[in-house]
Amino acid sequence: MNETTEKLLVEVLERISSMLPESNRDIDWSAPAYRWVTRVCFGTQVGRLEPVASFASVDLDRLLHVEQQKEQIVSNTEQFVKGLPANNVLLTGARGTGKSSLIRGCLTRFYPEGLRLIEVSKEDLRDLADIVKAVAGRPEKFILFCDDLSFELGEGGYKALKAALDGSVASGGDNIVIYATSNRRHLMPEPVTDNDGARLDAEGELHPGELLEEKLSLAERFGLWLSFYPFTQDEYLAVVRGTLEALGTPAHLIEDENTRLEATQFAIQRGGRSGRVAVQFARSFAGRAALGASGR
């Protein structure tokens, strides 16, 4: 091999190397959160863990009106971090009521004890086995987080998640648990036609049809279910008040009846009351108040 050919070969190899994804062995495990990111390389889809550049921490004490749900998920997470038996968790219910924030709050609280979070999209759930392999043997504990999860029957991710919840990912003592949020209680659409296959047995007991049974079977594999409900008017306004106080809004503006009226109208325009809507209003109001105080 002459020198020119050798130089050309080195250049080709360097270009190929630059196109390949980095190895999961090169990950900075000190980051609190990661995303599973996939890319196509030479016709093959390859996934890897990438640290989240800026994790949005959440103070659990600031999450209001979800005390029962908070107590259960914090207890389950503490058990998991300490190497004790713990469950996979499904959080379902109304939008903006704190489901995702509770999970991020658990990470914020238990990160110093070795907890980490891996966010996985629905489309990438079929890579669960690869994710488990990537963290195998690590001393940290990992929450595999699936946000706003829902399926259509027969999707690939549905089957992979169902298998994982029945297999090694769900067994006690592993370093991964699955926490998922969804607006659908059973993670799948439930048209009235699902009841067509229901039947009564000889003793008069109702049994769901096969299609409905299949849909129920995925959610039932989560050991802990937490349900969330729309906020009442008083709960919504309490979150508005607490957020305004945290943002440094002057007390006389917080106590002003016009502020409460504006907050109520804001919720009506958004189609409902929730913690998310309360925070959105508070940020808008606090920003405008600060601009007014500065004379701009």
Short mmCIF file of C-alpha atoms in Angstrom, two decimals:
data_model
loop_
_atom_site.label_atom_id
_atom_site.label_comp_id
_atom_site.label_asym_id
_atom_site.label_seq_id
_atom_site.Cartn_x
_atom_site.Cartn_y
_atom_site.Cartn_z
CA MET A 1 0.00 0.00 0.00
CA ASN A 2 1.58 3.28 -1.05
CA GLU A 3 1.53 6.45 1.02
CA THR A 4 -1.22 8.13 -1.05
CA THR A 5 -3.56 5.14 -0.73
CA GLU A 6 -2.89 4.88 2.99
CA LYS A 7 -3.63 8.57 3.51
CA LEU A 8 -6.88 8.27 1.54
CA LEU A 9 -7.94 5.24 3.59
CA VAL A 10 -7.30 7.11 6.85
CA GLU A 11 -9.43 10.03 5.64
CA VAL A 12 -12.29 7.70 4.68
CA LEU A 13 -12.17 5.96 8.06
CA GLU A 14 -12.19 9.31 9.87
CA ARG A 15 -15.25 10.44 7.92
CA ILE A 16 -17.08 7.20 8.69
CA SER A 17 -16.15 7.51 12.35
CA SER A 18 -17.56 11.05 12.51
CA MET A 19 -20.89 9.78 11.16
CA LEU A 20 -21.27 7.06 13.78
CA PRO A 21 -23.10 7.85 17.04
CA GLU A 22 -21.02 8.10 20.18
CA SER A 23 -20.86 5.02 22.37
CA ASN A 24 -23.09 4.82 25.43
CA ARG A 25 -19.90 4.03 27.32
CA ASP A 26 -18.85 7.69 26.92
CA ILE A 27 -21.84 9.15 28.77
CA ASP A 28 -21.43 11.66 31.59
CA TRP A 29 -23.45 9.90 34.29
CA SER A 30 -23.40 12.93 36.59
CA ALA A 31 -26.22 14.59 34.61
CA PRO A 32 -29.66 14.34 36.28
CA ALA A 33 -31.63 13.58 33.10
CA TYR A 34 -31.13 12.01 29.67
CA ARG A 35 -33.06 11.53 26.44
CA TRP A 36 -32.99 8.44 24.28
CA VAL A 37 -32.19 9.82 20.82
CA THR A 38 -32.21 7.78 17.63
CA ARG A 39 -30.64 8.48 14.25
CA VAL A 40 -30.24 6.55 11.03
CA CYS A 41 -26.69 5.49 10.28
CA PHE A 42 -25.91 3.58 7.05
CA GLY A 43 -29.53 2.50 6.78
CA THR A 44 -29.73 1.28 10.40
CA GLN A 45 -31.49 3.11 13.22
CA VAL A 46 -29.13 3.57 16.17
CA GLY A 47 -30.07 4.98 19.58
CA ARG A 48 -28.05 6.46 22.39
CA LEU A 49 -28.48 8.35 25.65
CA GLU A 50 -27.85 12.09 25.52
CA PRO A 51 -27.66 14.23 28.69
CA VAL A 52 -30.29 16.97 28.97
CA ALA A 53 -28.38 20.24 28.77
CA SER A 54 -30.60 22.16 31.19
CA PHE A 55 -32.89 20.19 33.48
CA ALA A 56 -35.91 22.11 34.83
CA SER A 57 -35.93 21.17 38.52
CA VAL A 58 -39.18 21.17 40.50
CA ASP A 59 -39.62 21.80 44.23
CA LEU A 60 -42.11 19.20 45.44
CA ASP A 61 -43.21 21.47 48.28
CA ARG A 62 -44.53 23.99 45.73
CA LEU A 63 -46.88 21.48 44.10
CA LEU A 64 -50.25 22.12 45.69
CA HIS A 65 -53.49 20.11 45.94
CA VAL A 66 -51.90 16.81 44.91
CA GLU A 67 -50.84 15.80 48.42
CA GLN A 68 -52.10 12.22 48.28
CA GLN A 69 -50.54 11.55 44.88
CA LYS A 70 -47.33 13.26 45.99
CA GLU A 71 -47.05 11.12 49.12
CA GLN A 72 -47.47 7.88 47.17
CA ILE A 73 -45.04 8.64 44.35
CA VAL A 74 -42.38 10.04 46.71
CA SER A 75 -42.64 6.94 48.90
CA ASN A 76 -42.39 4.63 45.89
CA THR A 77 -39.40 6.55 44.53
CA GLU A 78 -37.61 6.50 47.89
CA GLN A 79 -38.11 2.73 48.09
CA PHE A 80 -36.64 2.38 44.62
CA VAL A 81 -33.62 4.59 45.34
CA LYS A 82 -32.87 2.64 48.51
CA GLY A 83 -32.94 -0.66 46.61
CA LEU A 84 -36.25 -1.78 48.13
CA PRO A 85 -39.19 -3.25 46.19
CA ALA A 86 -40.97 -0.55 44.19
CA ASN A 87 -43.63 -0.32 41.49
CA ASN A 88 -43.86 1.10 38.01
CA VAL A 89 -46.19 4.11 38.13
CA LEU A 90 -48.96 5.33 35.83
CA LEU A 91 -50.23 8.88 36.40
CA THR A 92 -53.49 9.63 34.57
CA GLY A 93 -56.12 12.32 34.50
CA ALA A 94 -56.77 15.95 33.75
CA ARG A 95 -54.27 18.03 31.82
CA GLY A 96 -51.96 20.40 33.67
CA THR A 97 -52.59 19.01 37.16
CA GLY A 98 -48.97 18.20 37.99
CA LYS A 99 -48.37 14.69 36.68
CA SER A 100 -45.06 15.40 34.93
CA SER A 101 -44.04 17.93 37.57
CA LEU A 102 -44.34 15.30 40.29
CA ILE A 103 -41.92 13.04 38.42
CA ARG A 104 -39.44 15.86 37.87
CA GLY A 105 -39.85 16.79 41.52
CA CYS A 106 -38.90 13.26 42.57
CA LEU A 107 -35.77 13.52 40.43
CA THR A 108 -34.91 16.88 42.00
CA ARG A 109 -35.27 15.46 45.51
CA PHE A 110 -33.48 12.14 45.01
CA TYR A 111 -30.81 13.12 42.48
CA PRO A 112 -28.19 13.51 45.26
CA GLU A 113 -28.91 9.88 46.24
CA GLY A 114 -28.17 8.59 42.74
CA LEU A 115 -31.51 8.90 40.95
CA ARG A 116 -31.47 9.69 37.23
CA LEU A 117 -34.22 10.10 34.62
CA ILE A 118 -34.35 8.87 31.03
CA GLU A 119 -37.04 10.40 28.82
CA VAL A 120 -38.24 8.11 26.05
CA SER A 121 -40.77 9.01 23.37
CA LYS A 122 -43.54 6.61 22.44
CA GLU A 123 -41.91 5.92 19.09
CA ASP A 124 -38.69 4.79 20.77
CA LEU A 125 -40.25 2.40 23.28
CA ARG A 126 -39.33 -0.46 20.96
CA ASP A 127 -35.72 0.26 22.01
CA LEU A 128 -36.40 -0.56 25.67
CA ALA A 129 -34.09 -3.56 25.60
CA ASP A 130 -31.27 -1.36 24.30
CA ILE A 131 -31.90 1.23 27.02
CA VAL A 132 -31.80 -1.42 29.72
CA LYS A 133 -28.53 -2.68 28.25
CA ALA A 134 -27.07 0.85 28.20
CA VAL A 135 -27.53 1.29 31.96
CA ALA A 136 -26.91 -2.32 33.01
CA GLY A 137 -24.47 -2.53 35.88
CA ARG A 138 -24.62 1.18 36.69
CA PRO A 139 -24.86 2.06 40.40
CA GLU A 140 -27.42 4.80 39.71
CA LYS A 141 -31.16 4.22 39.74
CA PHE A 142 -33.09 5.24 36.60
CA ILE A 143 -36.66 6.37 36.07
CA LEU A 144 -37.64 5.61 32.50
CA PHE A 145 -40.09 8.46 31.84
CA CYS A 146 -42.78 8.33 29.13
CA ASP A 147 -44.76 11.59 29.03
CA ASP A 148 -48.27 12.02 27.61
CA LEU A 149 -48.42 8.37 26.61
CA SER A 150 -51.23 6.89 24.52
CA PHE A 151 -51.46 4.12 21.95
CA GLU A 152 -53.51 2.78 19.15
CA LEU A 153 -54.02 -0.97 19.33
CA GLY A 154 -51.20 -2.87 17.65
CA GLU A 155 -48.53 -0.16 17.78
CA GLY A 156 -44.98 -1.46 18.16
CA GLY A 157 -44.26 0.62 21.25
CA TYR A 158 -47.37 -0.78 22.94
CA LYS A 159 -46.13 -4.34 22.62
CA ALA A 160 -42.61 -3.44 23.76
CA LEU A 161 -43.87 -1.63 26.85
CA LYS A 162 -46.24 -4.43 27.73
CA ALA A 163 -43.39 -6.95 27.49
CA ALA A 164 -41.08 -4.75 29.56
CA LEU A 165 -43.63 -4.33 32.35
CA ASP A 166 -43.91 -8.09 32.55
CA GLY A 167 -40.16 -8.70 32.32
CA SER A 168 -36.87 -7.65 33.80
CA VAL A 169 -37.56 -3.91 33.80
CA ALA A 170 -40.46 -4.42 36.20
CA SER A 171 -38.85 -6.89 38.58
CA GLY A 172 -37.74 -5.80 42.03
CA GLY A 173 -34.06 -5.09 42.49
CA ASP A 174 -33.37 -3.77 38.97
CA ASN A 175 -32.05 -0.25 38.48
CA ILE A 176 -34.95 0.88 36.25
CA VAL A 177 -38.61 1.64 36.92
CA ILE A 178 -41.10 3.03 34.41
CA TYR A 179 -43.09 6.18 35.22
CA ALA A 180 -45.65 7.19 32.58
CA THR A 181 -48.21 9.98 32.33
CA SER A 182 -51.34 9.93 30.20
CA ASN A 183 -54.64 11.74 29.77
CA ARG A 184 -56.20 8.33 29.08
CA ARG A 185 -56.76 6.08 32.07
CA HIS A 186 -56.07 2.92 30.07
CA LEU A 187 -53.56 4.51 27.67
CA MET A 188 -55.77 3.75 24.65
CA PRO A 189 -58.97 5.13 23.07
CA GLU A 190 -62.13 3.50 24.39
CA PRO A 191 -65.01 3.82 21.88
CA VAL A 192 -68.40 2.51 22.90
CA THR A 193 -68.03 -0.35 20.41
CA ASP A 194 -65.46 -1.89 22.77
CA ASN A 195 -68.40 -3.07 24.86
CA ASP A 196 -69.92 -5.06 22.00
CA GLY A 197 -68.07 -8.17 23.08
CA ALA A 198 -69.12 -7.99 26.71
CA ARG A 199 -71.09 -10.94 28.06
CA LEU A 200 -72.88 -12.17 31.15
CA ASP A 201 -71.81 -15.47 32.68
CA ALA A 202 -74.16 -18.07 34.20
CA GLU A 203 -74.13 -16.20 37.52
CA GLY A 204 -75.03 -12.87 35.95
CA GLU A 205 -71.55 -11.30 36.22
CA LEU A 206 -70.42 -8.98 33.42
CA HIS A 207 -67.16 -9.86 31.61
CA PRO A 208 -65.50 -7.39 29.19
CA GLY A 209 -64.96 -8.40 25.58
CA GLU A 210 -61.56 -9.52 24.31
CA LEU A 211 -60.72 -6.15 22.75
CA LEU A 212 -61.45 -4.26 25.96
CA GLU A 213 -59.54 -6.85 27.99
CA GLU A 214 -56.51 -6.29 25.76
CA LYS A 215 -56.67 -2.55 26.32
CA LEU A 216 -57.00 -2.93 30.07
CA SER A 217 -54.10 -5.35 30.28
CA LEU A 218 -51.39 -2.75 29.65
CA ALA A 219 -52.47 -0.27 32.34
CA GLU A 220 -52.98 -3.09 34.83
CA ARG A 221 -49.29 -3.96 34.57
CA PHE A 222 -48.39 -0.74 36.39
CA GLY A 223 -48.24 -1.50 40.09
CA LEU A 224 -49.21 2.01 41.19
CA TRP A 225 -51.97 4.11 39.60
CA LEU A 226 -52.33 7.79 40.51
CA SER A 227 -55.38 9.71 39.31
CA PHE A 228 -55.55 13.49 38.89
CA TYR A 229 -58.65 15.68 38.69
CA PRO A 230 -59.48 19.22 37.53
CA PHE A 231 -58.87 21.95 40.12
CA THR A 232 -61.67 23.66 41.95
CA GLN A 233 -61.85 27.46 41.80
CA ASP A 234 -60.29 27.80 45.27
CA GLU A 235 -57.48 25.36 44.43
CA TYR A 236 -56.73 27.17 41.19
CA LEU A 237 -56.58 30.57 42.87
CA ALA A 238 -54.38 29.17 45.64
CA VAL A 239 -51.83 28.04 43.04
CA VAL A 240 -52.02 31.46 41.37
CA ARG A 241 -51.35 33.15 44.69
CA GLY A 242 -48.47 30.85 45.61
CA THR A 243 -46.81 31.28 42.22
CA LEU A 244 -47.17 35.05 42.30
CA GLU A 245 -45.56 35.11 45.73
CA ALA A 246 -42.69 32.93 44.49
CA LEU A 247 -42.19 35.31 41.55
CA GLY A 248 -41.90 38.30 43.88
CA THR A 249 -45.15 40.03 42.95
CA PRO A 250 -46.07 42.80 45.43
CA ALA A 251 -48.57 41.66 48.05
CA HIS A 252 -51.08 44.45 47.31
CA LEU A 253 -51.37 43.20 43.71
CA ILE A 254 -51.80 39.59 44.81
CA GLU A 255 -54.60 40.55 47.19
CA ASP A 256 -56.33 42.80 44.66
CA GLU A 257 -59.78 41.52 43.70
CA ASN A 258 -59.08 42.51 40.09
CA THR A 259 -56.14 40.09 40.03
CA ARG A 260 -58.37 37.20 41.11
CA LEU A 261 -60.97 38.22 38.53
CA GLU A 262 -58.31 38.36 35.80
CA ALA A 263 -57.01 34.93 36.86
CA THR A 264 -60.52 33.50 36.67
CA GLN A 265 -61.10 34.94 33.20
CA PHE A 266 -57.74 33.58 32.07
CA ALA A 267 -58.82 30.07 33.09
CA ILE A 268 -62.12 30.42 31.26
CA GLN A 269 -60.31 31.45 28.09
CA ARG A 270 -58.03 28.41 28.41
CA GLY A 271 -60.98 26.07 28.81
CA GLY A 272 -60.43 24.93 32.37
CA ARG A 273 -58.63 25.33 35.70
CA SER A 274 -55.36 23.53 36.38
CA GLY A 275 -51.99 24.05 37.99
CA ARG A 276 -50.43 24.63 34.58
CA VAL A 277 -52.94 27.34 33.67
CA ALA A 278 -52.41 28.96 37.09
CA VAL A 279 -48.65 29.12 36.58
CA GLN A 280 -49.06 30.47 33.05
CA PHE A 281 -51.31 33.26 34.32
CA ALA A 282 -48.99 34.05 37.22
CA ARG A 283 -45.95 34.36 34.93
CA SER A 284 -47.83 36.67 32.58
CA PHE A 285 -49.18 38.82 35.39
CA ALA A 286 -45.90 39.00 37.32
CA GLY A 287 -44.00 39.99 34.18
CA ARG A 288 -46.45 42.75 33.34
CA ALA A 289 -46.39 44.00 36.94
CA ALA A 290 -42.58 44.13 36.92
CA LEU A 291 -42.58 46.05 33.63
CA GLY A 292 -45.07 48.53 35.06
CA ALA A 293 -42.98 49.02 38.19
CA SER A 294 -39.92 49.76 36.06
CA GLY A 295 -41.80 52.45 34.20
CA ARG A 296 -41.57 50.80 30.79
#
